[in-house]
XYZ file of C-alpha atoms in Angstrom:
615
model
C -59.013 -17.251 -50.892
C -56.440 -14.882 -49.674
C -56.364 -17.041 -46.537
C -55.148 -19.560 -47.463
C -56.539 -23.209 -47.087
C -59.438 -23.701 -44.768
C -59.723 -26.564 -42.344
C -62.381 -27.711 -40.385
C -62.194 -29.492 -37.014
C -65.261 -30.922 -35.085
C -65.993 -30.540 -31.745
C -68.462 -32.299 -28.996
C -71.954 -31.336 -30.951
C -71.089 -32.776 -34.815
C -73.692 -30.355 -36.158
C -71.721 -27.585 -35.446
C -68.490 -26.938 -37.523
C -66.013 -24.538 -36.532
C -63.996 -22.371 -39.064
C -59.762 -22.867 -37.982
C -57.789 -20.075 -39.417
C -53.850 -20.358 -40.310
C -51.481 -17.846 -38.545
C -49.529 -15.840 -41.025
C -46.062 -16.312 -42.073
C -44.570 -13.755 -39.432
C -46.528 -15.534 -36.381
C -45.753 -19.174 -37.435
C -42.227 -18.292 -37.966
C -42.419 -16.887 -34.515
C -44.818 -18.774 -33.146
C -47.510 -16.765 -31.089
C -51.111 -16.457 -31.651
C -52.493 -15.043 -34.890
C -55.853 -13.929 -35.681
C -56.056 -14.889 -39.385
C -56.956 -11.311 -40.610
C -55.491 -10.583 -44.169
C -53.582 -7.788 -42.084
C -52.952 -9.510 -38.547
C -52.790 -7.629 -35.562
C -48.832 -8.032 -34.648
C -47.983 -7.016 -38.323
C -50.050 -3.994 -37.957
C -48.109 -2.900 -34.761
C -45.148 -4.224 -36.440
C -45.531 -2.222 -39.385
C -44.546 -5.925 -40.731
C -45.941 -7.261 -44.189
C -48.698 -10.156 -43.992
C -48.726 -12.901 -45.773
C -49.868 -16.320 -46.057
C -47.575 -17.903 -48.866
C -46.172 -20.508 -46.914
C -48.178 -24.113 -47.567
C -48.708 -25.554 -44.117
C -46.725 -28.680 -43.328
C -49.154 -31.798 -43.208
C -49.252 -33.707 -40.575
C -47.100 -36.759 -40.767
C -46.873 -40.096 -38.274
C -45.378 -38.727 -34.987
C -42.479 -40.873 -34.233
C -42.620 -41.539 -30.579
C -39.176 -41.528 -28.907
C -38.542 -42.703 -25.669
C -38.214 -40.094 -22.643
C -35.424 -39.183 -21.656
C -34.665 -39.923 -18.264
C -35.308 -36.961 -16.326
C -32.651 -35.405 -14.031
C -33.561 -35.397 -10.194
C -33.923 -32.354 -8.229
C -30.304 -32.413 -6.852
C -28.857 -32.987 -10.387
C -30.344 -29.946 -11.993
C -29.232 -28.289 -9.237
C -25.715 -28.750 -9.276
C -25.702 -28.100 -13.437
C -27.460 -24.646 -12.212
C -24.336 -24.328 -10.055
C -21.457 -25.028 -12.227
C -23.191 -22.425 -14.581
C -23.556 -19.611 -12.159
C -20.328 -20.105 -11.464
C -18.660 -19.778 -15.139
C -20.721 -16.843 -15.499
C -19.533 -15.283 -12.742
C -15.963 -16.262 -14.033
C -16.544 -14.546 -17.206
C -18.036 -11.234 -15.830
C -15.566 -10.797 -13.598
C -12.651 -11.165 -16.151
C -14.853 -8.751 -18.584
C -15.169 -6.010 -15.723
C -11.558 -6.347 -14.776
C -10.390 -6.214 -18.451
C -12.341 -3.388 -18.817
C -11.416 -1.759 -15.702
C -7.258 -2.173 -16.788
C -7.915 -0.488 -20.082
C -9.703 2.245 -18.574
C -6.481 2.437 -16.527
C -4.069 2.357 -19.572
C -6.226 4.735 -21.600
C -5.333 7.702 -19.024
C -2.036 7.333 -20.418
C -3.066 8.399 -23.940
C -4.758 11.253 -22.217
C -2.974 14.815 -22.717
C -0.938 16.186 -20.489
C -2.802 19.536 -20.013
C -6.607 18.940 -21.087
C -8.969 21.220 -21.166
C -11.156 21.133 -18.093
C -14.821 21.735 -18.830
C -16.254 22.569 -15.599
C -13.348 24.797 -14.377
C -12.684 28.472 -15.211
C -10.060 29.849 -17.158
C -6.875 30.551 -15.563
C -7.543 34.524 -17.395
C -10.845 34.260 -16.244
C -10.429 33.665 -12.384
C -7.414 36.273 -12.367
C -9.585 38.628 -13.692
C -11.984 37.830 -10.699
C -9.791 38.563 -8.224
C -8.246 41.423 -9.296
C -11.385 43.278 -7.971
C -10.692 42.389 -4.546
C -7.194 44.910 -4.964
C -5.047 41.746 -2.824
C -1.460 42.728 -2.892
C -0.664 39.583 -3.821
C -1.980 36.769 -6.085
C -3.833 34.498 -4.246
C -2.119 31.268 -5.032
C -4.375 28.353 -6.525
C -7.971 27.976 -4.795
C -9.726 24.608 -5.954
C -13.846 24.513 -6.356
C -14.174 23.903 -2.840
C -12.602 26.532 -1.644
C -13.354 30.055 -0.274
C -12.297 32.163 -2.655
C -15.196 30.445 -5.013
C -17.685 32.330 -2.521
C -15.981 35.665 -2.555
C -15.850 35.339 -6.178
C -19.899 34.652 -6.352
C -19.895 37.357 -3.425
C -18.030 40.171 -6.066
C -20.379 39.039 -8.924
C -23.516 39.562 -7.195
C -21.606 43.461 -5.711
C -23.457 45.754 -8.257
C -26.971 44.577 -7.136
C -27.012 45.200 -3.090
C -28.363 48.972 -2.665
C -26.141 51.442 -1.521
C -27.005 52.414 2.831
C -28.407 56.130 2.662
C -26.741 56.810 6.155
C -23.703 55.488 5.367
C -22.843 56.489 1.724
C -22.606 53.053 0.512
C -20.241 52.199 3.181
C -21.754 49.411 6.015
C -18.796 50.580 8.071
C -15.873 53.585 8.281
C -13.202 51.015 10.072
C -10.205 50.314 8.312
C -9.575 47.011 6.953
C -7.653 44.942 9.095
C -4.581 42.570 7.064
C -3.394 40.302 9.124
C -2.104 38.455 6.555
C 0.252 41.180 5.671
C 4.069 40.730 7.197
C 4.876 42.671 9.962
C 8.669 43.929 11.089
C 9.239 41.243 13.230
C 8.020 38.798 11.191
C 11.712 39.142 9.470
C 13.648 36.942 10.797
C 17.676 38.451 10.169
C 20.487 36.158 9.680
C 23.857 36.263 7.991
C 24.217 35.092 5.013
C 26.041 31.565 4.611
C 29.315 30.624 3.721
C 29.986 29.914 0.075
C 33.210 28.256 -1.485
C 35.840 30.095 -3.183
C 35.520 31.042 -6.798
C 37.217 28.117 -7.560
C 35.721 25.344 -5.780
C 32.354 26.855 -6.848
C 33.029 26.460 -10.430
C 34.361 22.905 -9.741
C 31.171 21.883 -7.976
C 28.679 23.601 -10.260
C 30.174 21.656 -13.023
C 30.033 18.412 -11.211
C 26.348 19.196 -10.324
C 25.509 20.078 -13.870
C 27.818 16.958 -15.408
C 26.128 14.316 -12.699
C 22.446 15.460 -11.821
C 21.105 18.190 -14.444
C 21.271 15.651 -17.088
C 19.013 13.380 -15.316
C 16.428 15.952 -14.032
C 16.931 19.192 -15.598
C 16.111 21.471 -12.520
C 17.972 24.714 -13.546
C 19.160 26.205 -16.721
C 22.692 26.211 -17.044
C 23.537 29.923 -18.591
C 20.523 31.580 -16.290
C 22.127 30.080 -13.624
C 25.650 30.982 -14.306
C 24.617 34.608 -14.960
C 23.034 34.916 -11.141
C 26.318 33.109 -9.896
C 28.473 35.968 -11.863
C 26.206 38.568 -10.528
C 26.156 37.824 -7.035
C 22.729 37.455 -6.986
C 23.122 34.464 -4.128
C 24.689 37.076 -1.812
C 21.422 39.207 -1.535
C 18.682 36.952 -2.528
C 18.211 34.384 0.303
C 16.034 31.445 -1.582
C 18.640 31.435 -4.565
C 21.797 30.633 -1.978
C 19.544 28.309 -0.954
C 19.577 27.333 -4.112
C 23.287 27.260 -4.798
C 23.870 25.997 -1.530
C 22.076 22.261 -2.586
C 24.019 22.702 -5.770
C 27.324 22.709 -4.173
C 26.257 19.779 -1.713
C 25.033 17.647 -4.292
C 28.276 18.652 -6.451
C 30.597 17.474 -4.000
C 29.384 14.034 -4.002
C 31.076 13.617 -7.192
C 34.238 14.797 -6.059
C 37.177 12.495 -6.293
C 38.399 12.524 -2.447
C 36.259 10.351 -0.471
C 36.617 12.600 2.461
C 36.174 15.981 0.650
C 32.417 14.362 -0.562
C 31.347 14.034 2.774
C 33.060 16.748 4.520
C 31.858 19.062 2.188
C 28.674 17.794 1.152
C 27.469 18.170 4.918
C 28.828 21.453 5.179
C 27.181 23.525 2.292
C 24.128 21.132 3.479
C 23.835 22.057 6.887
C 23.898 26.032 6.137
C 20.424 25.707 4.317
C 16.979 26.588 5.248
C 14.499 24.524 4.930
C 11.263 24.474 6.710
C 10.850 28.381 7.740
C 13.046 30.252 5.551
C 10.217 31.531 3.662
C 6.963 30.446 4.870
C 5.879 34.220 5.846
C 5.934 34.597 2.216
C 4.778 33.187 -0.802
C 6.737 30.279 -2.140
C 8.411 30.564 -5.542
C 10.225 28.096 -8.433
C 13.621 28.420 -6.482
C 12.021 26.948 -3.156
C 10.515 24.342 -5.041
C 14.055 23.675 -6.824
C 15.249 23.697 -3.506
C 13.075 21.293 -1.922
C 13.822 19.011 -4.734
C 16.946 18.809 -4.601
C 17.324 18.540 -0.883
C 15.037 15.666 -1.154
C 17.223 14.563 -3.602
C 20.331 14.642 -1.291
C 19.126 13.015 1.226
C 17.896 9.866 -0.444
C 21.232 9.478 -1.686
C 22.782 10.361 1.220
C 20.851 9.821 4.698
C 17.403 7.843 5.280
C 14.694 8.269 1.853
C 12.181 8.766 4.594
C 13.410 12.063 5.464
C 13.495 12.283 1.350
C 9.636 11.383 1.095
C 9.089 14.011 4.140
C 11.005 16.626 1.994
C 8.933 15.948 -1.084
C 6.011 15.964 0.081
C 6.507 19.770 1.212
C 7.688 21.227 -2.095
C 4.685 19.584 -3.684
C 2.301 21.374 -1.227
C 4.351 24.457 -1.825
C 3.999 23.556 -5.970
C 0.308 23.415 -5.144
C -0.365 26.648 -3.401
C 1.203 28.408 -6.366
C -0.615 26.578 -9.337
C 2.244 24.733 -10.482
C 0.293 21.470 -11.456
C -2.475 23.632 -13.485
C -2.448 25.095 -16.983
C -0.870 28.191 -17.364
C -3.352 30.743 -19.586
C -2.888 30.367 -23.214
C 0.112 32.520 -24.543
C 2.201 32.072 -27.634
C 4.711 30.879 -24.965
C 5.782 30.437 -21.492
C 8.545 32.207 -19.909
C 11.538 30.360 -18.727
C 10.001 31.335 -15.003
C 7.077 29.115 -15.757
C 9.120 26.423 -17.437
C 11.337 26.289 -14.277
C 8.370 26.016 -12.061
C 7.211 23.536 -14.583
C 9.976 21.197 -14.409
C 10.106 21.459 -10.647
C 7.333 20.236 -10.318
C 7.926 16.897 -12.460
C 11.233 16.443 -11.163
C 9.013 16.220 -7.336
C 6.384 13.488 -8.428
C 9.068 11.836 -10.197
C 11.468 11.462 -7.064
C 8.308 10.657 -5.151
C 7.525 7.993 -7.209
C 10.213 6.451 -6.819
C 10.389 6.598 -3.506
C 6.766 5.453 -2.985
C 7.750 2.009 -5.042
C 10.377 1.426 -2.337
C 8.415 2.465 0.454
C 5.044 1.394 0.122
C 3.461 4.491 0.397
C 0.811 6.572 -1.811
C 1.383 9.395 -4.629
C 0.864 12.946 -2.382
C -0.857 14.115 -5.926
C -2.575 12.003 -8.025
C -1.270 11.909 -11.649
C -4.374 12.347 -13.279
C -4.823 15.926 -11.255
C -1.159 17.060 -12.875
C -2.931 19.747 -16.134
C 0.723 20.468 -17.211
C 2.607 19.852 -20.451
C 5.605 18.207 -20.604
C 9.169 20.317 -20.373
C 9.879 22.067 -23.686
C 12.814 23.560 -25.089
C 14.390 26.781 -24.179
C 17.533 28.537 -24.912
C 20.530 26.973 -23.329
C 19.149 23.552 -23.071
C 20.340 20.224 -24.061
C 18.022 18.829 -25.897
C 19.239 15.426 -25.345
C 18.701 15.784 -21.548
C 15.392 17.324 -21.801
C 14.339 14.026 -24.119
C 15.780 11.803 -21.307
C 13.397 13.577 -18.649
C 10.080 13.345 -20.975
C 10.812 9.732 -21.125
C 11.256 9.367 -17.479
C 8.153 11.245 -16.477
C 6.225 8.869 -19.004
C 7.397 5.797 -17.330
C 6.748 7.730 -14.173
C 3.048 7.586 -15.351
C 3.140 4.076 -16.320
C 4.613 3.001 -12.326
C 1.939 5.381 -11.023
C -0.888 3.200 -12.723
C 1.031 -0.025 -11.401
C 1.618 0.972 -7.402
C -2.059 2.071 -7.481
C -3.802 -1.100 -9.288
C -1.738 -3.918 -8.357
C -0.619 -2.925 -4.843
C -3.084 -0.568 -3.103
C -4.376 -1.337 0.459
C -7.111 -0.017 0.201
C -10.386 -0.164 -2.420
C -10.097 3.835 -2.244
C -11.200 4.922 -5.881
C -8.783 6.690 -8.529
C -9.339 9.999 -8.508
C -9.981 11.951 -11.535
C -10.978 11.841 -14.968
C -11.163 7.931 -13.776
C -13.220 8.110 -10.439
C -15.116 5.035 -11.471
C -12.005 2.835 -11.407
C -11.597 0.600 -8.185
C -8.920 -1.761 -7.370
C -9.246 -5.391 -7.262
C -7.985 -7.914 -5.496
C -7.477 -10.703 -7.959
C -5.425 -8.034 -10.775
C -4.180 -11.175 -12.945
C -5.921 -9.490 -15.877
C -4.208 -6.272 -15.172
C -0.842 -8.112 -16.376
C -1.216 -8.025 -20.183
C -2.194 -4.348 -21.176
C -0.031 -3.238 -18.491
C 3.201 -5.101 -19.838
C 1.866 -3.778 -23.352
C 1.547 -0.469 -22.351
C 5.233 -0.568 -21.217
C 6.436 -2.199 -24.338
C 4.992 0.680 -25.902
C 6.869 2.795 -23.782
C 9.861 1.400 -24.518
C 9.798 1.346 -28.077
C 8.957 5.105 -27.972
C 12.126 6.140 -26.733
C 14.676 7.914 -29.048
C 17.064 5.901 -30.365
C 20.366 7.120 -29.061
C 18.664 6.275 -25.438
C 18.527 2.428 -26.621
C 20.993 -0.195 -24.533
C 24.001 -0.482 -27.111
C 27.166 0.076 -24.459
C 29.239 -0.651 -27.844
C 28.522 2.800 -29.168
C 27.367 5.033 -25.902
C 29.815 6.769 -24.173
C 29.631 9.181 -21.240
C 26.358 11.341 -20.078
C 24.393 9.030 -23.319
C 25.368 5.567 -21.042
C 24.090 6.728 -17.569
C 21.123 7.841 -19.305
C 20.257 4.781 -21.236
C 21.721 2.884 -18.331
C 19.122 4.474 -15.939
C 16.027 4.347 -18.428
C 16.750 0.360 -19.120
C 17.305 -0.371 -15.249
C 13.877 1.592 -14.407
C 12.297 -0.461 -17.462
C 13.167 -3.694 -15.687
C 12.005 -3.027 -12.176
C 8.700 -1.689 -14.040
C 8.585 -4.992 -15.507
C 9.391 -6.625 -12.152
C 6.577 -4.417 -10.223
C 4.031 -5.804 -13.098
C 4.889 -9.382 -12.263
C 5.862 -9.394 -8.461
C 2.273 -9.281 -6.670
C 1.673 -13.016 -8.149
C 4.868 -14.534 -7.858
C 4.490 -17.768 -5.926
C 6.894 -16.159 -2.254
C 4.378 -13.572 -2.675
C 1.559 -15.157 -2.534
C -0.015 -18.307 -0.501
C -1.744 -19.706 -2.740
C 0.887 -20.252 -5.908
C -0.490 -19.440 -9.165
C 0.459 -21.463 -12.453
C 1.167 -18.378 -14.917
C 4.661 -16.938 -16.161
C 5.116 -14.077 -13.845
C 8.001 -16.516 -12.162
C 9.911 -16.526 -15.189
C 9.319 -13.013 -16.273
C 10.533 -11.407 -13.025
C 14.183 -13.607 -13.206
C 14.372 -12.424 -16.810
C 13.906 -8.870 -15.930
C 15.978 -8.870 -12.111
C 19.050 -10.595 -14.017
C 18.907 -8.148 -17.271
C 18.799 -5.413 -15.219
C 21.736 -6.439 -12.233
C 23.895 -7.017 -16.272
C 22.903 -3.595 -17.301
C 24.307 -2.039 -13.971
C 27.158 -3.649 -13.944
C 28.156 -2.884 -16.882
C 27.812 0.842 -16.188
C 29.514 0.379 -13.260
C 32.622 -0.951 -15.505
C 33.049 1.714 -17.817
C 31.476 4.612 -15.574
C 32.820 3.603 -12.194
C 32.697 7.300 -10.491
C 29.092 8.256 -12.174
C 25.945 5.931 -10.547
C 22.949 6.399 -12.073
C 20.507 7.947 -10.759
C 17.698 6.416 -9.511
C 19.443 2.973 -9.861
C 19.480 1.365 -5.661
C 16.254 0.483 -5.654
C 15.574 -1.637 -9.058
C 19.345 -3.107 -8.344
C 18.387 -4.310 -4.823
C 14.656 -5.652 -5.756
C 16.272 -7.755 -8.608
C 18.549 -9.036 -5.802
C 15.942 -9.984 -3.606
C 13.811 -11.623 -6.753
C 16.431 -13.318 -7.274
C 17.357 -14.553 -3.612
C 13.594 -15.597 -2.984
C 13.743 -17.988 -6.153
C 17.357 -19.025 -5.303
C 15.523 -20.371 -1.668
C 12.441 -21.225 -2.697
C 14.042 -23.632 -5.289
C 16.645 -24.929 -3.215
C 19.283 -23.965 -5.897
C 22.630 -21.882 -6.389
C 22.269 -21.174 -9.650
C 21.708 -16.971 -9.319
C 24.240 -16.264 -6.479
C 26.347 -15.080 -9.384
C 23.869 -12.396 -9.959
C 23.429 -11.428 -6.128
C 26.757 -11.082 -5.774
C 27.230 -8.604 -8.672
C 24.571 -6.731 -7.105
C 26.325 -6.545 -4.309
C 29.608 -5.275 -6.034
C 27.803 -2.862 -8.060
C 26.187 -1.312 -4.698
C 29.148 -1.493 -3.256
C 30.956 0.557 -5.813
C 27.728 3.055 -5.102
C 28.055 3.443 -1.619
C 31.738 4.641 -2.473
C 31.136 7.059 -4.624
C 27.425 9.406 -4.397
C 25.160 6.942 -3.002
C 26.274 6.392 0.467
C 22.811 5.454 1.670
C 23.267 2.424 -0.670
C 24.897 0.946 1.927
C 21.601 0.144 4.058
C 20.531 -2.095 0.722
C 24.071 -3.787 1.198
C 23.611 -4.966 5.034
C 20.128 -6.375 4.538
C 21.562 -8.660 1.917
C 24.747 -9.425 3.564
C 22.746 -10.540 7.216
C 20.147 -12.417 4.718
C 23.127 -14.133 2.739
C 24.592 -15.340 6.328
C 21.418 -16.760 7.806
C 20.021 -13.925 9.735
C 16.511 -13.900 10.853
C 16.357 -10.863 13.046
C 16.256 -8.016 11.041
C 13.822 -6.126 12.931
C 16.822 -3.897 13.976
C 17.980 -2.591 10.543
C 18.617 0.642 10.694
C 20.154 3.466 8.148
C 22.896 6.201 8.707
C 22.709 9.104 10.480
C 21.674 12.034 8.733
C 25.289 14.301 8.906
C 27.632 11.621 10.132
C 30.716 13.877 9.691
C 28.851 17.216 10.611
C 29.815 19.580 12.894
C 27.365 21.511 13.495
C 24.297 18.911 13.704
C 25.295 17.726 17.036
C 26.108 14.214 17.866
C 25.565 11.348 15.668
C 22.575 9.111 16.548
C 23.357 5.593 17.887
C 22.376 3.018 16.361
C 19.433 1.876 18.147
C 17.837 5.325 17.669
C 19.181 5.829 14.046
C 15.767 5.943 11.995
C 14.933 2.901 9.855
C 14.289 2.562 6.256
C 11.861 0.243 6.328
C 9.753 -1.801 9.215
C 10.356 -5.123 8.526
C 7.973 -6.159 11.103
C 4.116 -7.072 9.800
């Protein structure tokens, strides 16, 4: 019998015997209900095979064990407890882990994707050239107005022409108000430059000290404008020069020439109205940057952040941060405004690490490549600034994961991403993704002080320095002074290693390239100062006041040379070293100390602070 064996079992009337039939294979093995069929009904659904080839198991003597004693009420309950809460445990560490590689993944990301949902840069130019605007019309996002006028012109050819008026709804001429009238022009003399010679001197200091680092301008384009006068007719590109000669002159061997003249070619720019009738072009962003630049080295980095945070609204208006249409290649126009516009997040960045604050544009919205090549570059220096704006990337990720205020999401191609307040799983892939980093650099940029010499040492100098405050920023948010609850992980350890490593690296810069401070270098020398100084108390030990005071020297030496506002990171850990408490009245320099044409100096209780170190 394809069956199988047939039992018979007897219920309450004996003269009636019921048939039993065996589930198939497929139910037993899974037990449910079967109804015996040579083709059951869950196979059939199933599309499963039926069969009955198994021999049922007899019945054997049940071996009666004793019960178990059950668990009370309260028991179970608790079990059900300590298992909610591991599961809990282990879904949040998935999400977070999944939410840090999300993060890190944005690095792998192009530089200038394609957008799918956005025109064309060809296409919307082509739009608005029907509109005959004198002008281009700078960069309009989705949301803006010049989306409507652009549906408005597409839908032009359908609306009926008026028989009374000719196809004209009215005969009044257009109004422009946005066109510059007479007295918008605002005349004034041209400033005063230096002699030939002095020029020469401080373009070559400017080029020497601060073009390697963020290659702004291009050295023979800018040296044929110089030769043909253009900076005595064109008022954005003495500007221009104007900044160069200011931040030249900080590098000029006579303590009193730097800040005599550094003031004075600084004071004769204008910033902030000289051209905001008109639209803004790569030399006011170059000069925005490196005012910006200036005045973090020289005066209070909030003025700095103020600075930067105009020239990337003026990058912004023109399109700087977008894609450029597709062409065999740029022009050295839109590789200027290209650079600009890195060499602006960049400073910002750095900044925002030191001050707490919030990238003005969010990384992920930047569609640009990264500098390339063109005639009259060093290549060298142009591989030092891809390798910055990558770590710049990197720090960007960090300030917005580990220390944001607020759970506002990450914009972007990320917008899902939210920060969390327990970001212990953010450590690994983030310290990974920086190890990455740093083996990607070109060799000759690797720390070996026995074989780099000159403009090669700053730059490695500055890249290693930057590397170790990265590595500091990773570990700082869960370092037991940081935190009131002390955690029992590494980050301790790891932030000594990296504070020491990089207070050796400057100093050793500082020994063979006394008059040439990196750039960028202040704030990762005085955070591994105060790492160290806040394990130094915390531990009750002595054992790092060696490498506070070297941070101190090498600041020192700063503050000498081009980095006078260094000296506001010198008197905070001076008045800490001697016991001071109140430090609510730390303030910074003025802004033209040895001016004399800014007016007077402020005093010291109005003199703008760096920081508020009240909470």
């Amino acid at each position: 019998m394809s069956t199988g064996d047939t039992k018979f079992v007897f219920v309450k009337d004996p003269a009636i015997k019921v048939k039993r039939r065996r589930a198939c294979d497929t139910c037993r093995q899974r037990r449910r209900r079967c109804d015996g069929n040579e083709q059951c009904v869950h196979c059939i659904e199933h599309n499963l095979t039926c069969t009955y080839s198994k021999s049922a198991q007899k019945k054997g003597a049940v071996t009666v064990k004793e019960p178990r004693k059950a668990a009370t009420d309260l028991d179970y309950i608790e079990i059900l407890k300590i298992r909610l809460q591991q599961a809990e445990t282990n879904l949040k560490y998935s999400c977070k882990t999944s939410i840090v590689l999300k993060l890190t993944k944005t690095l792998e990301i192009p530089f200038a994707p394609d957008p799918e949902d956005s025109l064309t840069p060809d296409q919307f130019a082509e739009s608005f050239r029907s509109l005959s605007l004198e002008k281009p019309p700078g960069f309009q996002g989705q949301s803006s107005h010049a989306v409507l006028i652009k549906a408005a012109v597409s839908e032009k050819p359908q609306v009926r022409a008026l028989p009374e008026t000719g196809g004209r709804l009215w005969q009044k001429p257009w109004a422009k108000p946005w066109i510059m009238k007479p007295w918008h022009h605002h005349s004034t003399p041209f400033p005063d430059f230096p002699d030939d010679h002095l020029l020469k001197t401080l373009v070559s200091l400017y080029f020497t000290h601060f073009n390697s680092f963020l290659p702004l301008l291009n050295h023979p384009c800018f040296q044929y404008y110089i030769d043909d006068r253009r900076h005595m007719m064109d008022r954005s590109f003495a500007t221009t020069l104007l900044l160069v000669c200011a931040i030249g002159s900080l590098y000029l061997p006579d303590a009193e020439d730097r800040k005599r003249l550094a003031w004075k070619w600084f004071n004769q720019t204008k910033l902030c109205g000289h051209s905001l009738h008109m639209k803004a072009t790569t030399g006011d962003i170059q000069s925005y940057c490196l005012a910006a630049y200036f005045m973090s080295c020289t005066s209070n980095p909030r003025n700095a952040w103020s600075l930067i945070g105009f020239g990337i609204y003026l990058a912004q208006d023109i399109g700087a941060h977008r894609r450029k249409p597709s062409e065999p290649g740029i022009t050295p126009d839109e590789e200027m405004e290209k650079r600009a516009l890195w060499a602006l997040v960049i400073l910002e960045g750095q900044l925002n690490a030191s001050l707490g604050r919030s990238p003005i544009l969010d990384p992920t919205e930047i569609h640009v490549n990264l500098p390339s090549y063109i005639d009259g570059d060093n290549r060298h220096d142009l591989a030092f600034f891809n390798c910055l704006i990558k770590l710049y990337r990197i720090q960007s990720i960090i300030l917005r994961f580990l220390y944001s205020s607020t759970v506002a999401p990450i914009r972007g191609q990320f917008a899902d991403i939210r920060p969390v307040i327990d970001a212990r799983p953010a450590v690994p892939p983030l310290q990974t993704t920086l190890n990455e980093w740093l083996a990607s650099i070109p060799k000759r940029l690797h720390w070996d002080p026995d074989h780099l010499d000159g403009v090669g040492l700053d730059q490695s100098a500055t890249l290693h320095c930057l590397y170790h405050h990265t590595r500091i920023l990773i570990h700082r948010p869960f370092i037991p002074a940081m935190r009131s609850i002390p955690l029992t992980s590494p980050t301790t350890p790891i932030c000594l290693s990296a504070a020491r490593e990089c207070i050796r690296i400057a100093d050793i810069h500082r020994k063979r390239r006394p008059n040439s401070p990196p750039v960028f270098s202040q704030n990762p020398l005085f955070e591994s100062a105060m790492v160290l100084l806040l394990e130094m108390w915390g531990q009750e030990i002595a054992e790092y006041m060696p490498n506070i005071n070297t941070a101190l020297d090498v600041l020192k030496s700063h503050s000498e040379h081009s980095h006078p506002s260094a000296e506001f990171y010198i008197d905070v850990l001076e008045r800490l070293l001697e016991g001071e408490d109140d430090l609510g009245s730390t303030t910074l320099f003025e802004s033209s100390p040895d001016s004399q044409d800014s007016g007077p100096a402020p005093t010291p209780e109005t003199a703008p602070a760096i920081f508020s170190l009240s909470l």
